[in-house]
Amino acid sequence: MPGRNISKAAELSAEEIVLRAELAADVQKLAGEIGERNMRRYSQLNAAADFIEDSFSRAGLRSRRDTYDLDGLACHNLEAEIRGSRPEIIVIGAHYDSVLGSPGANDNGTGVAALLALARRFAGKVTAPTLRFVAFANEEPPYFQTEQMGSLVYARGCKARSDQISGMISLETMGYFSDAPRSQTYPSIGVGAFYPSTGNFIGFVGNLRSRGFLHRAIRLFRQEAKLPSEGGTLPSFIPGVGWSDQWAFWQCGYPAFMMTDTAPFRYPHYHEATDTPDKLDYDRFTLVVSGVEKVIEGIASGR
Ligand SMILES: [Zn+2]
């Protein structure tokens, strides 16, 4: 329903009001307190890792550090697993580093806050597939799409162990929405012709090989979600399509898609020092995350 206004708070259920508070607190912790976090701000990168590990632990989940070396410094992907009854694995992931010069509230404080909120909600549940909640280091340049990118290190580890990952969901920059006309742009006119020009939806973006997994997820999202959504499987050479951790899983042959507000194609503070917690729309961000919860529930119960 493009153009529909979300009346503030009124549309949030009691559970969603709790979720909203968790999301706002975790974005504030990452971007407001810890701030810029990357290899140049190594102690902040590690503070973010400690916070994520501690959050998993408070949810009752044991996490594992998938550690690798980068120029003599240890970097950590953090993984919390909910073991299912089948060998199949679903990975839910988000990068926790921020780009140089930015506190990364939307990119990617929102993805990490969503990851932690979802992990809390599935902790202790019985699922058929194994669910893995993973926070990745070093997604941003200069490591983006290189051997040092945390998600590529992680996905290759999965491949080497022959992990049966049937799909990966990349949570990337998902907290900014606008009802203004022409608030949404696209990497090319050819792509834009098929999608709305108002930036009020959440996007599902995958490569052509991930079509089946993406369509299943978007069908589940639309059954319950109270927010407009748009899905696209596009050739991975189109700018933006591979701009997050889903790319790393594609390199290893796994289906994966990104959930995003489309970042540079909508958000005026993308990769800027002004990407701060006050810029985000927490009501609509909450509706996105409660929608993803339904998607994972659906997949976990074989729908
Ligand atoms: Zn990002």
Coordinates of C-alpha atoms and ligand atoms in Angstrom, one line a residue:
M1 CA 0.0 0.0 0.0
P2 CA 2.4 2.7 -1.1
G3 CA 1.8 6.2 0.3
R4 CA -0.1 5.0 3.3
N5 CA 0.8 6.9 6.4
I6 CA 1.7 5.0 9.5
S7 CA -0.1 6.6 12.4
K8 CA 2.5 6.8 15.1
A9 CA 2.5 4.2 17.8
A10 CA -1.2 3.5 17.2
E11 CA -0.4 0.7 14.8
L12 CA 2.1 -1.0 17.2
S13 CA 0.9 -4.0 19.1
A14 CA 1.9 -4.4 22.8
E15 CA 4.8 -6.7 21.7
E16 CA 5.9 -4.2 19.1
I17 CA 6.1 -1.4 21.7
V18 CA 8.5 -3.6 23.7
L19 CA 10.4 -4.3 20.5
R20 CA 10.6 -0.6 19.6
A21 CA 12.2 0.2 22.9
E22 CA 14.8 -2.6 22.5
L23 CA 15.7 -1.4 19.0
A24 CA 16.0 2.2 20.0
A25 CA 18.2 1.3 23.0
D26 CA 20.5 -0.9 21.0
V27 CA 20.9 1.7 18.2
Q28 CA 21.7 4.3 20.9
K29 CA 24.3 2.0 22.5
L30 CA 26.1 1.2 19.2
A31 CA 25.9 4.6 17.5
G32 CA 25.3 7.0 20.3
E33 CA 27.6 5.6 23.0
I34 CA 30.2 3.4 21.2
G35 CA 30.1 5.5 18.0
E36 CA 32.4 5.0 15.0
R37 CA 33.7 1.4 15.1
N38 CA 36.1 -0.1 12.6
M39 CA 39.8 -1.0 12.3
R40 CA 40.8 2.7 12.7
R41 CA 38.6 2.7 15.9
Y42 CA 39.7 -0.7 16.9
S43 CA 38.8 -0.4 20.6
Q44 CA 35.3 0.7 19.6
L45 CA 35.0 -2.2 17.2
N46 CA 35.8 -4.5 20.0
A47 CA 33.5 -2.7 22.4
A48 CA 30.7 -3.3 19.8
A49 CA 31.7 -7.0 19.6
D50 CA 31.6 -7.3 23.5
F51 CA 28.2 -5.6 23.5
I52 CA 26.8 -8.1 21.0
E53 CA 28.3 -11.1 22.8
D54 CA 26.9 -9.8 26.0
S55 CA 23.5 -9.3 24.4
F56 CA 23.4 -12.9 23.1
S57 CA 24.4 -14.1 26.5
R58 CA 21.7 -12.1 28.3
A59 CA 19.2 -13.7 25.8
G60 CA 20.4 -17.1 27.1
L61 CA 22.4 -17.9 24.0
R62 CA 26.0 -19.1 23.9
S63 CA 27.9 -17.4 21.2
R64 CA 31.0 -18.4 19.3
R65 CA 33.8 -16.1 18.1
D66 CA 34.8 -16.8 14.5
T67 CA 38.2 -15.0 14.8
Y68 CA 40.6 -14.0 12.0
D69 CA 43.7 -11.9 11.6
L70 CA 43.8 -8.6 9.8
D71 CA 47.2 -7.0 9.7
G72 CA 48.1 -8.5 13.1
L73 CA 44.9 -7.6 14.8
A74 CA 42.2 -10.0 15.7
C75 CA 38.7 -9.5 14.2
H76 CA 35.6 -11.4 15.3
N77 CA 32.4 -12.5 13.6
L78 CA 30.0 -13.5 16.4
E79 CA 27.7 -16.4 16.0
A80 CA 24.8 -17.5 18.2
E81 CA 23.1 -20.7 17.1
I82 CA 19.7 -22.2 17.9
R83 CA 20.1 -25.9 17.0
G84 CA 17.2 -27.3 14.9
S85 CA 16.0 -30.8 14.3
R86 CA 17.1 -30.9 10.7
P87 CA 20.6 -30.3 9.1
E88 CA 19.3 -27.3 7.2
I89 CA 20.6 -23.9 8.4
I90 CA 19.2 -20.4 8.0
V91 CA 21.6 -17.6 8.7
I92 CA 20.4 -14.2 9.8
G93 CA 23.3 -11.7 9.6
A94 CA 24.3 -8.0 10.0
H95 CA 27.6 -6.2 9.9
Y96 CA 28.6 -4.3 13.1
D97 CA 31.4 -2.1 11.8
S98 CA 30.7 1.4 10.7
V99 CA 32.3 3.3 7.8
L100 CA 35.2 5.7 8.4
G101 CA 33.9 9.0 9.9
S102 CA 30.4 7.8 10.7
P103 CA 28.8 6.5 13.9
G104 CA 26.6 4.2 11.7
A105 CA 23.2 4.5 13.4
N106 CA 21.3 3.4 10.3
D107 CA 24.3 1.7 8.7
N108 CA 24.4 -0.6 10.4
G109 CA 23.3 0.0 14.0
T110 CA 19.8 -0.9 12.8
G111 CA 20.8 -4.2 11.3
V112 CA 22.6 -5.2 14.5
A113 CA 19.7 -4.0 16.7
A114 CA 17.3 -6.1 14.6
L115 CA 19.6 -9.1 14.7
L116 CA 19.8 -9.0 18.6
A117 CA 16.0 -8.5 18.9
L118 CA 15.3 -11.4 16.7
A119 CA 17.9 -13.6 18.5
R120 CA 16.1 -12.8 21.8
R121 CA 12.8 -13.8 20.3
F122 CA 14.0 -17.2 19.0
A123 CA 16.1 -18.1 22.0
G124 CA 14.7 -21.3 23.6
K125 CA 12.3 -22.0 20.7
V126 CA 12.2 -25.4 19.0
T127 CA 12.8 -25.1 15.2
A128 CA 13.2 -27.5 12.4
P129 CA 16.1 -25.7 10.7
T130 CA 19.0 -24.5 12.7
L131 CA 18.9 -20.7 13.1
R132 CA 22.2 -18.9 13.2
F133 CA 22.4 -15.2 14.2
V134 CA 25.7 -13.8 13.1
A135 CA 27.3 -10.3 13.5
F136 CA 30.0 -9.7 10.9
A137 CA 33.1 -7.5 11.2
N138 CA 34.6 -5.4 8.4
E139 CA 31.9 -5.1 5.8
E140 CA 32.7 -1.5 5.0
P141 CA 35.5 -0.2 2.8
P142 CA 38.4 -0.7 2.5
Y143 CA 37.5 -4.4 3.3
F144 CA 34.2 -4.5 1.3
Q145 CA 34.3 -7.4 -1.1
T146 CA 37.8 -8.4 -0.2
E147 CA 39.4 -11.3 1.5
Q148 CA 39.3 -9.4 4.8
M149 CA 35.5 -8.9 4.8
G150 CA 34.1 -10.7 7.8
S151 CA 31.1 -12.2 6.1
L152 CA 33.3 -13.7 3.4
V153 CA 35.7 -15.3 6.0
Y154 CA 32.6 -16.6 7.7
A155 CA 30.8 -17.9 4.5
R156 CA 34.0 -19.6 3.3
G157 CA 34.2 -21.4 6.7
C158 CA 30.7 -22.6 6.2
K159 CA 31.5 -23.9 2.8
A160 CA 34.6 -25.6 4.0
R161 CA 32.5 -27.5 6.6
S162 CA 29.8 -28.2 4.0
D163 CA 27.2 -26.5 6.1
Q164 CA 23.8 -26.9 4.5
I165 CA 22.7 -23.2 4.5
S166 CA 19.4 -23.0 2.6
G167 CA 19.3 -19.3 2.9
M168 CA 20.9 -16.2 4.4
I169 CA 19.1 -12.9 5.3
S170 CA 21.3 -9.8 5.4
L171 CA 20.0 -7.1 7.7
E172 CA 21.4 -3.8 6.2
T173 CA 20.5 -0.2 6.9
M174 CA 16.8 -0.6 7.6
G175 CA 15.5 2.4 9.7
Y176 CA 14.8 5.3 7.4
F177 CA 11.5 6.0 5.7
S178 CA 10.0 9.0 3.9
D179 CA 6.5 9.8 2.6
A180 CA 7.8 12.7 0.5
P181 CA 7.3 12.4 -3.3
R182 CA 10.5 11.4 -5.2
S183 CA 12.2 10.4 -1.9
Q184 CA 13.3 7.1 -3.5
T185 CA 15.9 6.8 -6.1
Y186 CA 17.4 3.8 -7.9
P187 CA 20.8 2.8 -9.3
S188 CA 19.4 3.1 -12.9
I189 CA 16.4 4.4 -14.7
G190 CA 15.8 0.8 -15.9
V191 CA 15.4 -0.5 -12.4
G192 CA 13.5 2.6 -11.1
A193 CA 10.8 2.2 -13.8
F194 CA 9.4 -0.8 -11.9
Y195 CA 9.4 0.5 -8.4
P196 CA 7.8 3.3 -6.3
S197 CA 9.3 6.8 -6.1
T198 CA 8.3 7.2 -2.5
G199 CA 10.7 5.8 0.1
N200 CA 8.2 4.3 2.5
F201 CA 8.8 0.6 1.9
I202 CA 11.3 -2.0 3.0
G203 CA 13.3 -3.6 0.1
F204 CA 14.2 -7.3 -0.4
V205 CA 17.1 -7.5 -2.8
G206 CA 18.7 -10.6 -4.1
N207 CA 20.6 -12.0 -7.1
L208 CA 18.9 -14.2 -9.7
R209 CA 19.9 -17.4 -8.1
S210 CA 18.3 -16.4 -4.8
R211 CA 14.9 -15.9 -6.4
G212 CA 13.1 -18.9 -4.7
F213 CA 14.3 -18.0 -1.2
L214 CA 13.5 -14.3 -1.6
H215 CA 10.0 -15.0 -2.9
R216 CA 9.2 -17.3 -0.1
A217 CA 10.4 -14.7 2.4
I218 CA 8.5 -11.8 0.9
R219 CA 5.3 -13.9 0.7
L220 CA 5.6 -14.6 4.4
F221 CA 6.4 -11.0 5.2
R222 CA 3.3 -9.7 3.3
Q223 CA 1.0 -12.1 5.1
E224 CA 1.4 -10.2 8.3
A225 CA 3.5 -7.1 7.9
K226 CA 2.0 -3.6 8.4
L227 CA 4.5 -1.9 6.1
P228 CA 4.8 -1.8 2.3
S229 CA 7.5 -4.1 0.8
E230 CA 9.2 -4.4 -2.6
G231 CA 11.2 -7.3 -3.8
G232 CA 13.7 -7.6 -6.6
T233 CA 16.0 -10.3 -7.8
L234 CA 18.4 -8.5 -10.1
P235 CA 21.7 -9.3 -11.8
S236 CA 24.4 -8.9 -9.2
F237 CA 26.4 -6.4 -11.4
I238 CA 23.7 -3.7 -10.9
P239 CA 25.1 -1.2 -8.3
G240 CA 23.6 -1.7 -4.9
V241 CA 22.5 -5.3 -5.4
G242 CA 25.6 -6.8 -3.9
W243 CA 26.3 -4.0 -1.4
S244 CA 26.3 -6.0 1.8
D245 CA 27.0 -9.4 3.4
Q246 CA 24.6 -11.3 1.1
W247 CA 27.4 -10.9 -1.5
A248 CA 29.7 -13.1 0.5
F249 CA 27.2 -15.9 0.6
W250 CA 26.7 -15.7 -3.1
Q251 CA 30.4 -16.2 -3.6
C252 CA 30.0 -19.5 -1.8
G253 CA 27.0 -20.6 -3.7
Y254 CA 24.4 -20.0 -1.0
P255 CA 21.0 -18.2 -1.6
A256 CA 20.9 -14.9 0.2
F257 CA 19.1 -11.6 0.1
M258 CA 19.3 -8.2 1.8
M259 CA 16.6 -6.4 3.7
T260 CA 17.2 -2.7 3.4
D261 CA 15.7 0.7 3.2
T262 CA 18.0 1.0 0.2
A263 CA 20.6 3.1 2.0
P264 CA 22.2 5.6 -0.5
F265 CA 19.2 5.5 -2.7
R266 CA 17.0 7.1 0.0
Y267 CA 18.9 8.0 3.1
P268 CA 20.5 11.6 3.1
H269 CA 22.9 10.7 5.9
Y270 CA 24.3 7.5 4.3
H271 CA 28.0 7.1 5.3
E272 CA 28.1 10.6 6.9
A273 CA 29.0 11.8 10.3
T274 CA 25.3 12.7 10.6
D275 CA 24.1 9.1 10.5
T276 CA 23.0 9.4 14.1
P277 CA 20.2 7.7 16.1
D278 CA 17.8 10.7 15.9
K279 CA 17.5 10.4 12.1
L280 CA 15.6 7.1 12.2
D281 CA 11.9 6.2 12.1
Y282 CA 11.6 3.7 15.0
D283 CA 7.9 3.0 14.4
R284 CA 8.4 1.8 10.9
F285 CA 11.8 0.1 11.7
T286 CA 9.9 -1.8 14.4
L287 CA 7.3 -2.9 11.8
V288 CA 10.1 -4.2 9.6
V289 CA 11.6 -6.2 12.4
S290 CA 8.3 -7.7 13.5
G291 CA 7.7 -8.7 9.9
V292 CA 11.1 -10.4 9.7
E293 CA 10.2 -12.3 12.9
K294 CA 7.2 -13.7 11.0
V295 CA 9.3 -14.6 8.0
I296 CA 11.7 -16.6 10.2
E297 CA 8.8 -18.2 12.1
G298 CA 7.3 -19.2 8.7
I299 CA 10.6 -20.6 7.4
A300 CA 11.3 -22.4 10.7
S301 CA 7.9 -24.1 10.6
G302 CA 8.3 -25.2 6.9
R303 CA 5.9 -22.6 5.3
Ligands
ZN1 ZN 26.2 -1.3 5.7

